[in-house]
CSV table of C-alpha atoms in Angstrom, one decimal:
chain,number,residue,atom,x,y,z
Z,1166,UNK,CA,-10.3,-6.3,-12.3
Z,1167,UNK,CA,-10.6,-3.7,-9.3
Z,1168,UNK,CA,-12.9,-4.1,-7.0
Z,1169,UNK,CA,-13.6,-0.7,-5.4
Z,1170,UNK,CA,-14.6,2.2,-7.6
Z,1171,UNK,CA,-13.8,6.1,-5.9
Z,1172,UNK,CA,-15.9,9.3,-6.9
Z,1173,UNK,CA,-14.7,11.7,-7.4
Z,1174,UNK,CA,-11.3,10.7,-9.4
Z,1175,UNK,CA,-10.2,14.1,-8.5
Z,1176,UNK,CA,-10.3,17.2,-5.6
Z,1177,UNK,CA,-9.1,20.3,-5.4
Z,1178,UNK,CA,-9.8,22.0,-2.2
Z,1179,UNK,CA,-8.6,25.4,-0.1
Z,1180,UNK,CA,-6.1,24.5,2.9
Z,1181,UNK,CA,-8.8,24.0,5.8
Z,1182,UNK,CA,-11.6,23.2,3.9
Z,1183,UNK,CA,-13.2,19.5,4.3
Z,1184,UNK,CA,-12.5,16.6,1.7
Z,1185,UNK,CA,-15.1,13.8,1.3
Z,1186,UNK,CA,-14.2,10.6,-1.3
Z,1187,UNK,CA,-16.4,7.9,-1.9
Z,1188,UNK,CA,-15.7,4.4,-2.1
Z,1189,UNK,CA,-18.3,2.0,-3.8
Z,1190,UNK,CA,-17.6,-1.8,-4.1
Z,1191,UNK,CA,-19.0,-4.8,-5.4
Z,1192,UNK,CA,-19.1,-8.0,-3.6
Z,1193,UNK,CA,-19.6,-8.8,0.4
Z,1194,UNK,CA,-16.5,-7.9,2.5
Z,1195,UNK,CA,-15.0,-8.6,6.0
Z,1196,UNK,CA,-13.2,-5.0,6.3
Z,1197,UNK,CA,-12.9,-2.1,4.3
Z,1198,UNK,CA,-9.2,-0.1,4.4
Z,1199,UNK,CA,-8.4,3.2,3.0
Z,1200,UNK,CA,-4.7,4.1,2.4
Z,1201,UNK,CA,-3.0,7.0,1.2
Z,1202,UNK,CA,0.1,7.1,-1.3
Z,1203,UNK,CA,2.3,10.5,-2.2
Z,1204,UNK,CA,3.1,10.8,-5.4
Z,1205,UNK,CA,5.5,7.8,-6.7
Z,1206,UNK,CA,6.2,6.2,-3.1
Z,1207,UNK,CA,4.3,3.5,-1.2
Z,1208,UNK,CA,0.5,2.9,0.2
Z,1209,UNK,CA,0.3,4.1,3.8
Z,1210,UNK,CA,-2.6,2.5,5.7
Z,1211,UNK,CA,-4.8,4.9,7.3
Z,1212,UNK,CA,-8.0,3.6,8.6
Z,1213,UNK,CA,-9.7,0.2,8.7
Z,1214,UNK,CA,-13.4,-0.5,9.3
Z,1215,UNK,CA,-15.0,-3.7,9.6
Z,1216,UNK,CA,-18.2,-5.0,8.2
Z,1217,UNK,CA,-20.1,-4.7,11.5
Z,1218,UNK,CA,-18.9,-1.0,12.0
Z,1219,UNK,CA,-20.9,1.9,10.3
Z,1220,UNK,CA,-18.4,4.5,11.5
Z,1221,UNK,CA,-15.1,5.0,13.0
Z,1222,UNK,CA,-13.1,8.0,13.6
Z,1223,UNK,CA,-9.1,8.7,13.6
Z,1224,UNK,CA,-7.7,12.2,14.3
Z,1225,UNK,CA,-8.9,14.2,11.7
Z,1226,UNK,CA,-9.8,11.0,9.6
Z,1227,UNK,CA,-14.1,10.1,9.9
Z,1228,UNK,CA,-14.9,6.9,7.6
Z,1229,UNK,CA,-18.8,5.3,7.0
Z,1230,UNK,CA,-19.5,2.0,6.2
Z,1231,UNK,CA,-22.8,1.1,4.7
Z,1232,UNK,CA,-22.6,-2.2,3.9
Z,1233,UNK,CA,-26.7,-2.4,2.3
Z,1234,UNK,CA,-25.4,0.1,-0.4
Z,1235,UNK,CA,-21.7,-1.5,-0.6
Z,1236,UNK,CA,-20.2,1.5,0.0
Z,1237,UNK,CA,-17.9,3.9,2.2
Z,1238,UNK,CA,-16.6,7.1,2.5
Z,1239,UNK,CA,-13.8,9.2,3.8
Z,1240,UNK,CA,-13.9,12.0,5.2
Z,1241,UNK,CA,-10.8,14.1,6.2
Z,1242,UNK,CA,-11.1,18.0,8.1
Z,1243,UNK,CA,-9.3,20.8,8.2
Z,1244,UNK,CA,-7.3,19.7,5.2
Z,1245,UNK,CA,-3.8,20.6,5.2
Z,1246,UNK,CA,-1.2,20.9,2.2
Z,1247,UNK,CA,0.7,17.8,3.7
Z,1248,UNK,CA,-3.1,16.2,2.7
Z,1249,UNK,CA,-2.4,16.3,-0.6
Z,1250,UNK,CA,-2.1,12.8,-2.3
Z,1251,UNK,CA,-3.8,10.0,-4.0
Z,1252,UNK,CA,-6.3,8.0,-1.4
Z,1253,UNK,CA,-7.4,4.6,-2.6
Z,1254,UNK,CA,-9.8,2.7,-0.5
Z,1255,UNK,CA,-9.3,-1.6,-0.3
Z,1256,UNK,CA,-11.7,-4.4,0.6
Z,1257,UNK,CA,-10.5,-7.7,1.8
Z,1258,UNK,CA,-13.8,-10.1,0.5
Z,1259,UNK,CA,-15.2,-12.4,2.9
Z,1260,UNK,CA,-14.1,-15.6,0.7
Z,1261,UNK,CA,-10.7,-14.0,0.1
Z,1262,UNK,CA,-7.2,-13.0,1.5
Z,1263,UNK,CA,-6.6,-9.8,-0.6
Z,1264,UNK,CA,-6.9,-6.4,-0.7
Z,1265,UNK,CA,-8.6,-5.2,-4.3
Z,1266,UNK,CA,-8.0,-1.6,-4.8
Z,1267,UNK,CA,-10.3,1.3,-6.2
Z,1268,UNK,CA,-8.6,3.5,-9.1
Z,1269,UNK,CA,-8.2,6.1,-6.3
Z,1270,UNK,CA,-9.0,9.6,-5.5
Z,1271,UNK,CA,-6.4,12.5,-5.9
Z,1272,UNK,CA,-6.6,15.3,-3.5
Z,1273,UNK,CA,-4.5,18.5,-4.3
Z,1274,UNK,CA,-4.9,20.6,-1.3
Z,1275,UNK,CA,-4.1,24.4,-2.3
Z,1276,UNK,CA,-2.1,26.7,0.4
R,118,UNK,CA,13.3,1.0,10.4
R,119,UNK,CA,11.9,-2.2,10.4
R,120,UNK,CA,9.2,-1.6,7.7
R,121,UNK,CA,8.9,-3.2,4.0
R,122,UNK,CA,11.9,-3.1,2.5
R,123,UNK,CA,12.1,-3.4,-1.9
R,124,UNK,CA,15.0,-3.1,-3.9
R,125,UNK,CA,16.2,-1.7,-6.4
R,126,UNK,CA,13.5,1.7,-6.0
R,127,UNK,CA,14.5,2.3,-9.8
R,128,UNK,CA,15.2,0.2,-12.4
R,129,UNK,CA,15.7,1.1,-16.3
R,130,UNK,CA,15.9,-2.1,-18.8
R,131,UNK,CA,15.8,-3.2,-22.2
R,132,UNK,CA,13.3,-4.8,-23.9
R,133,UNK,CA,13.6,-8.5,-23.6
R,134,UNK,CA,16.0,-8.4,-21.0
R,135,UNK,CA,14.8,-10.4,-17.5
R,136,UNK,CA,14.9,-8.6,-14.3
R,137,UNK,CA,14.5,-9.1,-10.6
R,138,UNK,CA,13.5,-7.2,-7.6
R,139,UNK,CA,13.4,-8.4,-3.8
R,140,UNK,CA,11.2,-7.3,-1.0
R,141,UNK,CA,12.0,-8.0,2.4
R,142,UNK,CA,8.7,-8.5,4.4
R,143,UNK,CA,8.3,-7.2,8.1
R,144,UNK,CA,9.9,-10.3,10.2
R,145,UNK,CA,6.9,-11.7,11.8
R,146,UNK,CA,4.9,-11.0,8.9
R,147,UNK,CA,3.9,-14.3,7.2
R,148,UNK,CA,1.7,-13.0,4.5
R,149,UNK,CA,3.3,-11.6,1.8
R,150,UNK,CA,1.7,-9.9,-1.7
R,151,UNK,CA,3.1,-8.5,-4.7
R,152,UNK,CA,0.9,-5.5,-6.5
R,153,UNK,CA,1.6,-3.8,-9.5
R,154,UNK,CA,0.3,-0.3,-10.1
R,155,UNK,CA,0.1,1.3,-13.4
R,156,UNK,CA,-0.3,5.4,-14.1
R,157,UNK,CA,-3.4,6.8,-12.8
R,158,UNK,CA,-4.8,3.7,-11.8
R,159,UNK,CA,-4.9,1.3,-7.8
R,160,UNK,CA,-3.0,-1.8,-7.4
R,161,UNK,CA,-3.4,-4.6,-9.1
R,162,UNK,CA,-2.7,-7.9,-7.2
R,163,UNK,CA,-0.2,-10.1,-9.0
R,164,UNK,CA,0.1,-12.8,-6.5
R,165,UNK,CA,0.2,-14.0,-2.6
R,166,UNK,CA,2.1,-15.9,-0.4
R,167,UNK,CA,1.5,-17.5,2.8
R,168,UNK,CA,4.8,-18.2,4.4
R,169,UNK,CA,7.0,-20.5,1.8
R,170,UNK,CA,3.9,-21.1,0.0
R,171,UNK,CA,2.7,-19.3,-2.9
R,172,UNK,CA,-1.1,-19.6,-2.6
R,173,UNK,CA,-2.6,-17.5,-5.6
R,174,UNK,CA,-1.6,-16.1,-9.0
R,175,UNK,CA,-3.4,-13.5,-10.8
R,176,UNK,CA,-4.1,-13.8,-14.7
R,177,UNK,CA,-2.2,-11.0,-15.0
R,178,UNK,CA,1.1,-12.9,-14.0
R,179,UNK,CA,1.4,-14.7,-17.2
R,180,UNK,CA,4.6,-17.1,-18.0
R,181,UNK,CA,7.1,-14.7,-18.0
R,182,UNK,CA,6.6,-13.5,-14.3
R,183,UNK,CA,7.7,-16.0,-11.5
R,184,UNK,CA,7.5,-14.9,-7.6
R,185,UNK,CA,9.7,-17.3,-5.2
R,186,UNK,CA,9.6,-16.5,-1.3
R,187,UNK,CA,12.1,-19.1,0.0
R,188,UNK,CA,11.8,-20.4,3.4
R,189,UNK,CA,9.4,-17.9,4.1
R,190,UNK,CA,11.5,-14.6,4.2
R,191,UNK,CA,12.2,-12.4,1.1
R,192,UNK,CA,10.4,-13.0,-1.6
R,193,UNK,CA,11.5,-12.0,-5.6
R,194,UNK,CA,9.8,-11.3,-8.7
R,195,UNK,CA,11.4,-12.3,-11.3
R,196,UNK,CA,10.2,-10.7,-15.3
R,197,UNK,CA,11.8,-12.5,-18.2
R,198,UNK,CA,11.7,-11.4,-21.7
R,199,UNK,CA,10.5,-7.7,-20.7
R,200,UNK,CA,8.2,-5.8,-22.8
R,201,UNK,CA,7.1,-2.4,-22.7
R,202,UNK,CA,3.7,-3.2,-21.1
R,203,UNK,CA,5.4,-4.5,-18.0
R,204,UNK,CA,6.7,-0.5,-17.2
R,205,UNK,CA,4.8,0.0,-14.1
R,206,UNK,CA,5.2,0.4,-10.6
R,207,UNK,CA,5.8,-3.3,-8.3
R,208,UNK,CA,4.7,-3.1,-4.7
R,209,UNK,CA,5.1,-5.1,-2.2
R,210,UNK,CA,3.1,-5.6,1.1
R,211,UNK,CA,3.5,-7.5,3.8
R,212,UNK,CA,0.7,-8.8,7.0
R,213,UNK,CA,0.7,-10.4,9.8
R,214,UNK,CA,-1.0,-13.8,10.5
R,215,UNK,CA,-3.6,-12.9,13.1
R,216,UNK,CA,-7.5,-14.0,14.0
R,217,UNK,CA,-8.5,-12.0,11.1
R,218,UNK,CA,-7.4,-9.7,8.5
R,219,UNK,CA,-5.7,-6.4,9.1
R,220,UNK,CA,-3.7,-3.8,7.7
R,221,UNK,CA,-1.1,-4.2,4.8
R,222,UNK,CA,1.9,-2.5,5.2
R,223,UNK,CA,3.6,-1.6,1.9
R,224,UNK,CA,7.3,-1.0,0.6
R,225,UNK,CA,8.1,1.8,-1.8
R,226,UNK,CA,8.0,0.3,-5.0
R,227,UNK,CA,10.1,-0.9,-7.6
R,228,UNK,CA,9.8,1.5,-10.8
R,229,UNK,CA,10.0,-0.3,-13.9
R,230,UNK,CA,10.5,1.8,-17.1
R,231,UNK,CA,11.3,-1.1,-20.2
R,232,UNK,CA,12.6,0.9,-23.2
């Protein structure tokens, strides 16, 4: 079973517009990761924030951690077409050595 | 490049037929999963292995799936008697062994379509 659920499933947003994708998760963590995949390759790892962080920032990348509601979100500005992907964000569980993946978020970013 | 490394990208088998793919970890990295990702949907963690040793298997890996890493290198997944519900996507990631736990970085996938 996944661990991390994302909301929405789906975004569709103008070239330079903002994306936000939510993240919620289920049981206590050590770090949360978010990674992006393009359609039919690999994950690429963007951004990792730890349990004792509540925010961290990474070029146009700005993830929140709120560990009392279990969850996080991703925020990514001034979107550009190269944006467009599926973004799944991963917790690693304090009494584990995994990632569990959410079902994911698919941004289409229109030109 | 020295990134995660899986092979073949592509495979197209027959149902019943067994099939192996490798994946060839970062060097120093001495963590090393196998995922597999169906349509629409995240990862799914098949199982883990910490150096030669393979330390958990997921439910999902029933008997016909066996995952070797000898002495700590490459690892393979091996699927015997294929069926169609095995079509998916295989990913492999690799980490490295540090004071806690970081990023995993991920090859391209194996793309298994069972006809």
């Amino acid at each position: 079973s996944q661990q991390g659920e994302e909301d929405p499933q789906a975004l569709s947003i103008q070239e330079g517009e903002n994306a936000t994708m939510n993240c919620s998760y289920k049981t206590s963590i050590n770090n949360l990761q978010w990674y992006r995949q393009n359609s039919g390759r690999g994950l690429v790892h963007l951004i990792l924030i730890r349990s004792n962080e509540r925010e961290k920032h990474s070029g146009r990348l700005r993830v929140t951690l709120d560990t009392s509601k279990k969850s996080s979100s991703l925020l990514i500005t001034a979107s550009r077409a190269a944006d467009t992907a599926s973004y799944f964000c991963a917790t690693f569980p304090l009494d584990d050595y995994k990632l569990s993946f959410g079902a994911g978020t698919t941004v289409t970013v229109r030109a | 490049d020295t990134g995660v490394s899986q092979d073949p990208r592509h495979k197209i088998t027959k149902r019943g037929q067994n099939v192996t793919f490798r994946c060839d970890p970062i060097s120093e990295h001495n963590r090393l999963y196998w995922y597999r990702q169906t349509l629409g949907q995240g990862p799914e963690f098949l199982t883990y292995f910490q150096n030669e040793a393979q330390l958990e298997k997921s439910r999902l890996l029933s008997d016909r799936f066996s995952a070797e890493r000898p002495k700590g290198s490459f690892s393979t997944l091996e699927i015997q008697r294929t069926e169609q519900g095995d079509s998916a996507m295989y990913l492999c990631a690799s980490s490295p062994r540090t004071g806690g736990f970081t990023e995993a970085f991920f090859g391209q996938g194996t793309r298994l379509t069972v006809v």
